[in-house]
PDB file of C-alpha atoms in Angstrom:
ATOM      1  CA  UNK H   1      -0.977  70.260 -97.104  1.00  0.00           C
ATOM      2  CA  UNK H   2       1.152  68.454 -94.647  1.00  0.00           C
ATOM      3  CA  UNK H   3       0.801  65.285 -97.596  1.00  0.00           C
ATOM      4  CA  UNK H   4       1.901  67.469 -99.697  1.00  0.00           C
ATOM      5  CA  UNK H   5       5.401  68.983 -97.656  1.00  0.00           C
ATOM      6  CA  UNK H   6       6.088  65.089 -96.987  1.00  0.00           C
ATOM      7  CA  UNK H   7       5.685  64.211-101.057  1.00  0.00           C
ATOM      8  CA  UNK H   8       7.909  66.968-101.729  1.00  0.00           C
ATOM      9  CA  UNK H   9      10.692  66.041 -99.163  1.00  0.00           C
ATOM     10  CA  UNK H  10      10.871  62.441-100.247  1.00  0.00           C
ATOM     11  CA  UNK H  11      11.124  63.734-104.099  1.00  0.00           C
ATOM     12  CA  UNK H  12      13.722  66.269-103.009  1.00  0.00           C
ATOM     13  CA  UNK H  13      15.726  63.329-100.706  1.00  0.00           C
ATOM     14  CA  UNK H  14      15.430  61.065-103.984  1.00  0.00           C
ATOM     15  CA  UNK H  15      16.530  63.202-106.344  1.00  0.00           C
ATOM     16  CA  UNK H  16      19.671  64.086-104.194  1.00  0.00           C
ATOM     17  CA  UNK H  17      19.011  67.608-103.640  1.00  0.00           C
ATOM     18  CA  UNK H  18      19.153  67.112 -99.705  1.00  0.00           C
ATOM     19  CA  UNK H  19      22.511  64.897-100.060  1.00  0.00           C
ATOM     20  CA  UNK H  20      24.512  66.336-103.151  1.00  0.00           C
ATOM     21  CA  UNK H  21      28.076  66.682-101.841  1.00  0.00           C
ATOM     22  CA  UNK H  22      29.063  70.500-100.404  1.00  0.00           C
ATOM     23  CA  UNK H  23      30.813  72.243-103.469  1.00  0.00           C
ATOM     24  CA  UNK H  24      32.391  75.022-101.813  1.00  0.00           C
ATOM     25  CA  UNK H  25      30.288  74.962 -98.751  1.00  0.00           C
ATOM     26  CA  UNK H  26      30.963  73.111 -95.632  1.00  0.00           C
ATOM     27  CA  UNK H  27      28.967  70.060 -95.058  1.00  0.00           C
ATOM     28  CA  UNK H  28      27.941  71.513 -91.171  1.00  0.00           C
ATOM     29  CA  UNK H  29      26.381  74.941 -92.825  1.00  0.00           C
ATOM     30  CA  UNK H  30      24.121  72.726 -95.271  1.00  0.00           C
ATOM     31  CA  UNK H  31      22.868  70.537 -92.143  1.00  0.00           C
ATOM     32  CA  UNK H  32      22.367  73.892 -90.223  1.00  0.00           C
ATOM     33  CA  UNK H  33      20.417  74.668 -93.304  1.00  0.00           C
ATOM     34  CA  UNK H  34      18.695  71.640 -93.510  1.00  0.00           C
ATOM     35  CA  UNK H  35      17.762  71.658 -89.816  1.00  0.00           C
ATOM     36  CA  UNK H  36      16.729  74.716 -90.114  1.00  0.00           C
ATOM     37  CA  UNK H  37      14.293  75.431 -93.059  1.00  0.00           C
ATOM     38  CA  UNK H  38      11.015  73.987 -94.054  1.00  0.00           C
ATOM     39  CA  UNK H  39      11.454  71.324 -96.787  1.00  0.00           C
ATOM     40  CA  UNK H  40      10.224  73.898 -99.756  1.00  0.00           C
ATOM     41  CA  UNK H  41      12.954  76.370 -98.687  1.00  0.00           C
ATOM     42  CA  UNK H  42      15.874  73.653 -98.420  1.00  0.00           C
ATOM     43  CA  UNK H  43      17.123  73.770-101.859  1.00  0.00           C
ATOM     44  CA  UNK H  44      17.262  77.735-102.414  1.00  0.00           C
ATOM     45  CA  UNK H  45      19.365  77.566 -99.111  1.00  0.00           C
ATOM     46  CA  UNK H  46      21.687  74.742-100.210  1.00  0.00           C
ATOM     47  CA  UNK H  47      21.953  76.387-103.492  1.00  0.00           C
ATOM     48  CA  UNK H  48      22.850  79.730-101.721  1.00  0.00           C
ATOM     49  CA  UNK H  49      25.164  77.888 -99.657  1.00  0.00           C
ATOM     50  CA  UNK H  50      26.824  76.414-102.601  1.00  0.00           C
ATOM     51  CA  UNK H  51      26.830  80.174-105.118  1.00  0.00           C
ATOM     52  CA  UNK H  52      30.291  81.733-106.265  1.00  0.00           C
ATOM     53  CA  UNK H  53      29.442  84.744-104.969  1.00  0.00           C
ATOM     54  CA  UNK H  54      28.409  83.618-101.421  1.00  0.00           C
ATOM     55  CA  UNK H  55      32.089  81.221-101.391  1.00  0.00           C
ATOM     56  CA  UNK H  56      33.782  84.113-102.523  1.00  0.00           C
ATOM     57  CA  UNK H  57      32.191  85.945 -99.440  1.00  0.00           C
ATOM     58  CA  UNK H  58      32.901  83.367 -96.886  1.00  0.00           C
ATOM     59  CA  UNK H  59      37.240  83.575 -98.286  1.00  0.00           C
ATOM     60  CA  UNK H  60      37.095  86.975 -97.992  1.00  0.00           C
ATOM     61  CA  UNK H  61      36.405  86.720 -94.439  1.00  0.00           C
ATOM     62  CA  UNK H  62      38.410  84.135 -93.665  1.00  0.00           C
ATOM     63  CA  UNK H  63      40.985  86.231 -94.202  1.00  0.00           C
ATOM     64  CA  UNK H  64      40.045  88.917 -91.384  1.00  0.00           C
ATOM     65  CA  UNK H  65      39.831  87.622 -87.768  1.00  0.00           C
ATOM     66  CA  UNK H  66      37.049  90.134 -87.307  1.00  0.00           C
ATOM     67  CA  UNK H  67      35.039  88.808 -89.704  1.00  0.00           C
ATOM     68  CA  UNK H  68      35.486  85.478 -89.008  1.00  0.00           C
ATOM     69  CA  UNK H  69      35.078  85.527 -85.471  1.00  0.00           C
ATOM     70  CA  UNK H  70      31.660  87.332 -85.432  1.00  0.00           C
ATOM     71  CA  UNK H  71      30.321  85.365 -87.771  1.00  0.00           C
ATOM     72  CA  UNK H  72      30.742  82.067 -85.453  1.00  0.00           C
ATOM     73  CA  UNK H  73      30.902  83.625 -81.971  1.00  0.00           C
ATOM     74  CA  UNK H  74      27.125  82.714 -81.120  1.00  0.00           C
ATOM     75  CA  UNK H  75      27.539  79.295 -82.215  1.00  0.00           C
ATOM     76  CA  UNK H  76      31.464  79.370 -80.105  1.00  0.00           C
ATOM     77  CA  UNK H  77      30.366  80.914 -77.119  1.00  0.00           C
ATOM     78  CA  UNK H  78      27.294  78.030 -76.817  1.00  0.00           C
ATOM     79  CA  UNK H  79      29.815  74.835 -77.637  1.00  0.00           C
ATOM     80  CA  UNK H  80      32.514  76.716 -75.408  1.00  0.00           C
ATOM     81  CA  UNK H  81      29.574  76.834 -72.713  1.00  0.00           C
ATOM     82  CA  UNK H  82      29.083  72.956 -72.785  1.00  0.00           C
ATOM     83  CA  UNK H  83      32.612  72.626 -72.999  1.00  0.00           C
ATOM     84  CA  UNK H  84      33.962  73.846 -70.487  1.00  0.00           C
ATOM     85  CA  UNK H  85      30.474  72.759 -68.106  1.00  0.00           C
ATOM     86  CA  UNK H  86      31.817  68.812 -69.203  1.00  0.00           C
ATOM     87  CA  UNK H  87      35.136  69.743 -67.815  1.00  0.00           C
ATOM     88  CA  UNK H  88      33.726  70.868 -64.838  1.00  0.00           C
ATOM     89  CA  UNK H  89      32.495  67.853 -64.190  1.00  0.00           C
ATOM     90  CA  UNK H  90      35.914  65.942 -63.477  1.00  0.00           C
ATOM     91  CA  UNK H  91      38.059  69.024 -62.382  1.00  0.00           C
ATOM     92  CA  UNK H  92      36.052  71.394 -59.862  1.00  0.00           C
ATOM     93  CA  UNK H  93      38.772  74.027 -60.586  1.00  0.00           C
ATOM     94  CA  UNK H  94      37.287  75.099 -63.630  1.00  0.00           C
ATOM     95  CA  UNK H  95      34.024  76.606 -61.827  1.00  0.00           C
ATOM     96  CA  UNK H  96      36.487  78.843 -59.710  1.00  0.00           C
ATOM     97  CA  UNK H  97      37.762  80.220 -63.026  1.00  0.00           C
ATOM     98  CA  UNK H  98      34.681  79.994 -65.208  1.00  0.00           C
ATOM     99  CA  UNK H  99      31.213  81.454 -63.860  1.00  0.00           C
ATOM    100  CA  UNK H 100      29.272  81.043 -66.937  1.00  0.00           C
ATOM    101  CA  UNK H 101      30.918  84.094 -68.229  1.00  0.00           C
ATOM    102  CA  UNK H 102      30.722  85.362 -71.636  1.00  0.00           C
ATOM    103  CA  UNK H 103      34.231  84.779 -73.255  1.00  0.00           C
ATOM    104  CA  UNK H 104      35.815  87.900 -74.235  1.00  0.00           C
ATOM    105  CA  UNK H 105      38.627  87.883 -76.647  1.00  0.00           C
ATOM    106  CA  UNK H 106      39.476  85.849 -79.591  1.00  0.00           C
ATOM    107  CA  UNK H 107      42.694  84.784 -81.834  1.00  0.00           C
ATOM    108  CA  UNK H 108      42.854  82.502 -84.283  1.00  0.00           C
ATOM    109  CA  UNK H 109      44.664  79.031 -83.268  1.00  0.00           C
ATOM    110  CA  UNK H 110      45.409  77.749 -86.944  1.00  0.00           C
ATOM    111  CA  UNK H 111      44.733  80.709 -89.504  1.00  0.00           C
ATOM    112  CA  UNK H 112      45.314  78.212 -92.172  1.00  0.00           C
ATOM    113  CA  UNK H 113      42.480  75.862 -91.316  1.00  0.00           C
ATOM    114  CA  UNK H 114      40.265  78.646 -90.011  1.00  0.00           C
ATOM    115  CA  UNK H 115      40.071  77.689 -86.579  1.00  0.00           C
ATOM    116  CA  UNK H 116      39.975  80.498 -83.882  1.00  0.00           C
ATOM    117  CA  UNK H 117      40.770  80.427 -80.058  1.00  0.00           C
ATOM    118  CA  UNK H 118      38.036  82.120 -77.535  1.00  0.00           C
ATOM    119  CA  UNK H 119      38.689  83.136 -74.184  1.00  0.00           C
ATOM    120  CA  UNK H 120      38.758  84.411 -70.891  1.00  0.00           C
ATOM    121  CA  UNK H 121      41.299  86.149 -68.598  1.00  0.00           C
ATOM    122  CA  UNK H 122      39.887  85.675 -65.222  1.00  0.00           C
ATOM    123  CA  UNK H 123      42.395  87.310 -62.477  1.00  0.00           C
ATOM    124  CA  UNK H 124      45.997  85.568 -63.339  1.00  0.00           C
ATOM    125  CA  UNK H 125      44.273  82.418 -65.220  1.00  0.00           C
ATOM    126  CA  UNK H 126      43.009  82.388 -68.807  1.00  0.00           C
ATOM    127  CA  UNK H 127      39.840  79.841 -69.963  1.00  0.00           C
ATOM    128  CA  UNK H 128      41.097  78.729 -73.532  1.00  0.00           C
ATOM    129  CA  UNK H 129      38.331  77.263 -75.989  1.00  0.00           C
ATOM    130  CA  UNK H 130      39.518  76.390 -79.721  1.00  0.00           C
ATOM    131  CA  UNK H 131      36.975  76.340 -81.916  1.00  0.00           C
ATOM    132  CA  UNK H 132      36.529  74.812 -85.598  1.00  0.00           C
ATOM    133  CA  UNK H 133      33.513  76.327 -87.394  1.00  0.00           C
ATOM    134  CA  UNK H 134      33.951  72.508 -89.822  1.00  0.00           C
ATOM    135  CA  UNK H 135      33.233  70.686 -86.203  1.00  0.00           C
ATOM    136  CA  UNK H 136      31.554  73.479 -83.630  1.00  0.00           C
ATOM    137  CA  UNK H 137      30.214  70.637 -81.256  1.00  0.00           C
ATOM    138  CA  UNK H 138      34.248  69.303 -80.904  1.00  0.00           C
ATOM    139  CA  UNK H 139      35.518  72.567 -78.914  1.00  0.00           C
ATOM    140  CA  UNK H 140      38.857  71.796 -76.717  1.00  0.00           C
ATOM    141  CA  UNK H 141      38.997  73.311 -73.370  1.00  0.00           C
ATOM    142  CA  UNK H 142      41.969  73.785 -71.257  1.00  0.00           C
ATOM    143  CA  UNK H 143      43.139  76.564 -68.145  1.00  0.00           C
ATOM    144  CA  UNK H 144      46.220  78.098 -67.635  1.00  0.00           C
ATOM    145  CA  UNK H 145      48.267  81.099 -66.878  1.00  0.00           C
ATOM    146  CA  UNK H 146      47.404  84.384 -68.754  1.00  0.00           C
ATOM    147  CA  UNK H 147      50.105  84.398 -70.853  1.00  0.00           C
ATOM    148  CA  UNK H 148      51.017  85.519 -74.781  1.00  0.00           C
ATOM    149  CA  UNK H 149      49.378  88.166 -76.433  1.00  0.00           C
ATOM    150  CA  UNK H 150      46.080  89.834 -76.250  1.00  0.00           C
ATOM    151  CA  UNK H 151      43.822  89.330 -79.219  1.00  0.00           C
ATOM    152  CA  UNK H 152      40.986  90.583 -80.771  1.00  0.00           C
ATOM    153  CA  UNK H 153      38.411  91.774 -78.137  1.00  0.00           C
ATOM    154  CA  UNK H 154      35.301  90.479 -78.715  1.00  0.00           C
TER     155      UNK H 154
END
């Protein structure tokens, strides 16, 4: 059997079906995909990935900050984690303001481009982390005075 599961991943890889180019579905959902599944299962979930129907789903909630920020706030809240741990390192500050605490509100940063803004009001400071759902490993972490408006609680 295993033979078999390697045979069929190599004929899969060399027909292309693991590296045709994302039409209409972001190249870091068909990795997570990839990663994910067993090598028979690969193809149905790139193929998923790549449906009308399921595109048309994933515009539609682009659109709504709810929708858009639970659908990425597991994978936000673990980048945001290491993130703001790897400032830590060169600025002690940050573990006076951040406890490994769950972040608790979100925005979006660029509404065009689909990127959102988690954080954290902690007393009179506010833990910032923007997140891109195309990049989730490159979060951007900064501190600061609460300040602005509240958004959507999470």
């Amino acid at each position: 059997m295993k033979g078999y599961v390697r045979l069929v991943a190599s004929l899969m890889g060399a027909l292309g079906v693991l590296s045709m180019p994302a039409q209409g579905a972001s190249e870091q959902a068909i990795r997570e995909c990839q990663a994910h599944m067993n090598p028979l299962v690969v193809s149905q979930c790139v193929a998923k990935l790549k449906s009308k129907a399921n595109r048309l789903e994933e515009i539609e909630c682009r659109k709504d900050l709810e929708c858009w920020s639970e659908r990425y706030s597991e994978s936000a809240q673990k980048n945001c984690a290491t993130g703001f741990a790897r400032a830590a390192h060169w600025d002690a500050r940050w573990w006076s303001i951040w406890d490994e605490e769950t972040l608790t509100h979100v925005r979006w940063r660029s509404r065009g481009e689909g990127i959102l803004e988690y954080y954290l009001d902690n007393g009179s400071m506010r833990l910032v982390c923007a997140f891109n759902p195309q990049m989730p490993q490159k979060v951007q972490v900064q501190y600061g005075p609460v300040a602005g408006e509240a958004g959507l609680e999470l």
